[in-house]
XYZ file of C-alpha atoms in Angstrom:
314
model
C -16.833 31.711 6.337
C -13.878 29.423 7.159
C -10.983 29.223 4.546
C -9.528 25.810 3.148
C -6.440 25.275 0.911
C -5.185 22.582 -1.102
C -1.765 21.239 -0.218
C -0.783 18.711 -2.786
C 0.449 17.835 -6.253
C -1.720 19.982 -8.658
C -2.469 16.966 -10.958
C -3.566 14.780 -7.924
C -5.828 17.491 -6.851
C -7.717 17.202 -10.263
C -8.163 13.839 -9.702
C -9.398 13.849 -6.194
C -11.506 16.852 -6.008
C -14.037 17.604 -8.750
C -17.132 19.862 -8.997
C -19.166 17.764 -6.719
C -16.579 17.668 -3.905
C -15.780 21.413 -4.216
C -19.520 22.042 -4.181
C -20.033 19.948 -0.890
C -17.305 22.126 0.714
C -18.353 25.503 -0.408
C -21.262 25.706 2.132
C -18.793 25.974 4.867
C -15.455 26.808 3.363
C -13.955 29.503 1.102
C -11.900 27.481 -1.280
C -8.285 28.595 -2.492
C -8.368 27.739 -6.154
C -4.959 26.316 -6.847
C -3.142 23.594 -5.148
C 0.393 24.320 -3.590
C 3.022 21.811 -2.766
C 4.501 23.673 0.181
C 2.369 25.511 3.007
C 4.613 28.675 2.759
C 3.358 29.096 -0.871
C -0.288 29.728 0.334
C -1.324 33.241 -0.537
C -2.333 34.008 3.029
C -1.305 31.276 5.218
C -2.364 33.132 8.445
C -6.008 32.888 7.013
C -5.900 29.240 6.456
C -8.416 27.260 8.667
C -8.154 23.700 7.071
C -5.852 21.974 4.741
C -6.914 19.311 2.372
C -3.602 17.395 1.966
C -2.494 14.832 -0.354
C 0.586 13.063 -2.303
C 3.247 15.423 -3.562
C 3.063 17.800 -0.464
C 5.899 18.669 1.454
C 6.177 17.951 5.086
C 4.648 20.301 7.361
C 7.301 22.093 9.708
C 6.789 23.912 13.021
C 7.549 27.257 11.040
C 4.766 26.291 8.535
C 2.431 25.789 11.636
C 3.454 29.207 13.243
C 2.363 30.867 9.961
C -1.165 29.545 10.268
C -2.453 30.390 13.525
C -5.951 29.746 12.660
C -5.519 26.232 11.442
C -7.792 23.870 13.172
C -7.795 20.654 10.765
C -5.805 18.808 8.223
C -7.225 16.001 6.241
C -4.803 13.855 4.091
C -6.360 12.028 1.419
C -3.734 9.185 1.504
C -2.455 8.158 4.840
C -0.218 9.761 7.266
C 1.890 12.874 6.621
C 5.079 14.623 7.692
C 4.423 16.910 10.716
C 1.303 14.972 11.764
C 2.856 14.556 15.193
C 3.558 18.369 15.426
C -0.085 19.151 14.404
C -1.545 16.817 17.032
C 0.825 18.384 19.822
C -0.955 21.818 18.862
C -4.549 20.411 19.025
C -5.052 20.343 15.222
C -7.476 17.891 14.259
C -5.999 15.188 11.681
C -7.609 12.624 9.568
C -6.819 10.613 6.527
C -8.292 8.363 3.922
C -6.090 5.343 4.553
C -8.907 2.932 4.920
C -10.148 4.068 1.719
C -6.920 3.758 -0.046
C -6.436 0.281 1.548
C -9.366 -1.249 -0.423
C -7.447 -0.847 -3.941
C -4.424 -2.350 -2.445
C -6.089 -5.449 -0.852
C -7.934 -5.981 -4.140
C -4.634 -5.951 -6.173
C -2.941 -8.223 -3.562
C -5.726 -10.747 -3.669
C -5.442 -10.739 -7.234
C -1.793 -11.140 -7.225
C -2.205 -13.953 -4.777
C -4.606 -15.852 -6.871
C -2.680 -15.491 -10.102
C 0.745 -16.275 -8.478
C -0.774 -19.293 -6.975
C -1.976 -20.591 -10.186
C 1.372 -19.828 -11.938
C -0.333 -17.427 -14.427
C 2.660 -14.932 -14.773
C 5.186 -17.802 -15.332
C 2.797 -19.973 -17.602
C 2.067 -16.663 -19.726
C 5.753 -16.346 -20.330
C 6.507 -19.972 -20.997
C 3.666 -20.070 -23.472
C 4.608 -16.963 -25.094
C 8.307 -18.121 -25.565
C 7.665 -21.573 -26.630
C 4.355 -21.220 -28.544
C 3.228 -24.714 -27.834
C 0.654 -26.748 -25.946
C 1.340 -26.635 -22.239
C -0.168 -29.593 -19.953
C -1.206 -27.903 -17.027
C -0.931 -30.940 -14.636
C 2.511 -31.748 -15.924
C 3.896 -28.397 -16.281
C 2.534 -26.781 -13.172
C 1.664 -29.619 -10.707
C 1.766 -27.384 -7.558
C -0.351 -24.581 -8.969
C -3.231 -23.461 -6.748
C -3.575 -23.030 -3.038
C -5.211 -26.293 -2.493
C -3.758 -27.522 0.783
C -1.389 -24.610 0.920
C -0.843 -21.889 3.477
C -0.855 -18.239 2.616
C 1.505 -16.173 5.048
C 0.761 -12.595 5.948
C 3.238 -10.361 7.449
C 1.357 -7.448 9.157
C -2.295 -7.479 10.326
C -2.411 -3.826 9.142
C -5.608 -2.147 7.877
C -4.635 -3.487 4.379
C -3.380 -6.797 5.819
C -6.891 -7.399 7.576
C -8.585 -6.995 4.259
C -6.467 -9.412 2.551
C -6.976 -11.943 5.428
C -10.741 -11.471 5.215
C -10.565 -11.994 1.657
C -8.639 -15.170 1.901
C -10.661 -16.494 4.798
C -13.810 -15.823 2.784
C -12.476 -18.051 0.209
C -11.649 -20.890 2.318
C -7.722 -20.676 2.231
C -5.411 -21.430 5.245
C -3.872 -18.205 6.457
C -1.031 -17.805 9.040
C -0.026 -14.429 10.162
C 3.062 -12.770 11.801
C 2.230 -9.566 13.695
C 3.731 -9.019 17.147
C 0.543 -6.882 18.061
C -2.116 -9.327 16.935
C -3.617 -11.003 20.058
C -4.949 -14.487 19.918
C -8.376 -13.155 20.491
C -8.326 -10.975 17.519
C -6.435 -13.951 15.537
C -9.395 -16.138 16.417
C -11.907 -13.368 15.297
C -10.028 -13.143 11.772
C -9.930 -17.056 11.488
C -6.100 -17.332 11.257
C -3.437 -18.834 12.874
C -0.598 -16.738 14.601
C 3.134 -17.405 13.885
C 5.535 -15.740 16.259
C 8.590 -16.278 14.069
C 9.051 -14.639 10.780
C 11.267 -17.259 9.502
C 8.727 -20.035 10.506
C 5.917 -18.306 8.765
C 8.058 -18.210 5.544
C 8.905 -21.762 5.815
C 5.244 -22.866 5.567
C 4.096 -20.279 3.111
C 3.130 -20.926 -0.632
C 2.601 -17.315 -0.834
C 4.355 -14.620 1.661
C 2.604 -11.217 1.536
C 3.912 -8.333 3.143
C 1.707 -5.636 4.684
C 3.771 -4.123 7.528
C 4.125 -0.503 8.177
C 7.335 1.317 7.215
C 9.069 2.397 10.555
C 12.364 1.957 11.862
C 11.794 -1.631 13.533
C 10.280 -3.024 10.259
C 12.998 -1.895 7.778
C 14.934 -4.908 6.409
C 12.627 -7.226 8.082
C 12.334 -9.551 5.011
C 15.956 -10.695 5.496
C 18.235 -13.030 3.719
C 17.217 -15.608 6.606
C 13.440 -15.127 5.667
C 13.961 -15.282 2.120
C 16.024 -18.381 2.526
C 13.341 -20.140 4.607
C 10.690 -19.874 1.674
C 9.766 -23.291 0.016
C 10.904 -23.890 -3.473
C 8.667 -22.593 -6.193
C 6.837 -20.001 -3.480
C 5.974 -16.560 -4.175
C 6.818 -13.458 -2.253
C 4.535 -10.429 -2.720
C 5.375 -6.943 -1.707
C 2.758 -4.020 -1.884
C 3.868 -2.250 1.215
C 7.388 -0.571 0.969
C 10.595 -1.562 -0.736
C 12.523 -0.751 2.387
C 10.987 -3.484 4.338
C 13.003 -5.748 2.228
C 16.768 -6.577 2.263
C 16.610 -6.119 -1.749
C 20.106 -7.409 -2.393
C 19.319 -10.520 -0.561
C 15.967 -10.786 -2.500
C 17.955 -10.458 -5.820
C 20.271 -13.088 -4.800
C 17.618 -15.525 -3.732
C 15.670 -14.944 -6.931
C 18.845 -15.372 -9.098
C 18.925 -19.079 -7.736
C 15.448 -19.363 -9.533
C 14.227 -21.181 -6.454
C 11.439 -18.762 -5.606
C 9.455 -16.084 -7.393
C 8.479 -12.545 -6.474
C 5.564 -10.066 -7.404
C 6.782 -6.512 -6.426
C 4.623 -3.248 -6.698
C 7.255 -1.410 -4.632
C 11.126 -1.387 -4.481
C 13.982 0.449 -2.796
C 14.361 2.987 -4.480
C 10.891 3.396 -5.992
C 11.346 3.625 -8.867
C 14.173 1.410 -9.611
C 17.281 2.791 -11.516
C 17.312 1.771 -15.211
C 19.378 -1.539 -15.734
C 18.290 -2.939 -12.300
C 18.509 -6.722 -12.258
C 14.956 -7.012 -11.081
C 13.813 -5.779 -14.491
C 15.168 -8.821 -16.591
C 14.535 -11.573 -13.975
C 12.160 -14.206 -15.417
C 10.851 -15.151 -12.030
C 9.776 -11.574 -10.995
C 6.527 -9.765 -11.996
C 7.349 -6.100 -11.446
C 4.615 -3.322 -11.462
C 5.400 0.439 -11.066
C 3.571 0.993 -7.724
C 0.090 0.884 -9.030
C -1.632 -1.238 -6.149
C -3.024 1.923 -4.253
C -5.722 4.236 -5.679
C -5.033 5.548 -9.094
C -7.070 7.172 -11.920
C -10.618 7.294 -11.085
C -10.161 5.352 -7.702
C -8.471 8.671 -6.243
C -11.913 10.440 -6.379
C -12.879 7.960 -3.640
C -10.190 9.355 -1.546
C -11.270 12.923 -2.239
C -14.818 12.004 -1.427
C -13.590 10.616 1.947
C -11.458 13.609 2.836
C -14.462 15.879 2.127
C -16.567 13.871 4.440
C -14.129 14.025 7.196
C -13.532 17.742 7.029
C -17.174 18.434 6.798
C -17.914 16.226 9.848
C -15.434 18.146 11.641
C -16.356 21.602 10.565
C -20.019 20.803 11.258
C -19.060 20.308 14.998
C -17.744 23.964 15.125
C -20.727 25.715 13.659
């Protein structure tokens, strides 16, 4: 029988892999009982045939892979993982549950777009502070997405789910993504914008969904932020490193725009950071992705991927 080990934060393992998931694996795999965060901590690395990997794991190194000559498969219950290119080079099967994790992120983003467009966060704060009748049309004449454009940066797995949700609701969507072809844009029902500042300039809401790679870091620059219309909202559920955060703080300090931020740089922010106290910022502690009971969906997807691969070997 093949042997599988868990490489992840032990707490996340308990959320992802319950009795049902373990039972599904037990027909083909002997399971190591405890999760470890470093591959070198497996009791018998040389005997490992497959790894179920998740958040909290250290990157896999060439030395780690050298110690696991039988390793045939690595399945990550989030997205990619450190050492994935090395594993692929050695012919090790790799898979991840990023498409499953994309669903709660997209759901969260669509909710934030709706609430931000209706000025809900800012109305709640005003109502709580002033404790009086607020005439919606007088106080918030630009609320809603009627006649407005939502700008999407990155037609990624998550970005496409957000786009599909917006288009299904009849909203106008424009997208910046250098890899999105005109044909695919037509299929999605969106307009392509080839310049990021031009996309920002027309967006009531600008939502970021690009990957965190060298060419995207800092892409939401001071110039892009300055192009946003007055009272528009910038939403980030991707990664904080994609934003010039100092420029964002400066632009928010004018009171001209608003932001909904689930991620920052660093993440979490240090105590006392200006973003904590800005009245035009809705700040959440990186909760858009799978959490709590949603993590079990990632575990199920990981088990399915591993069993599909293992079934082809027996």
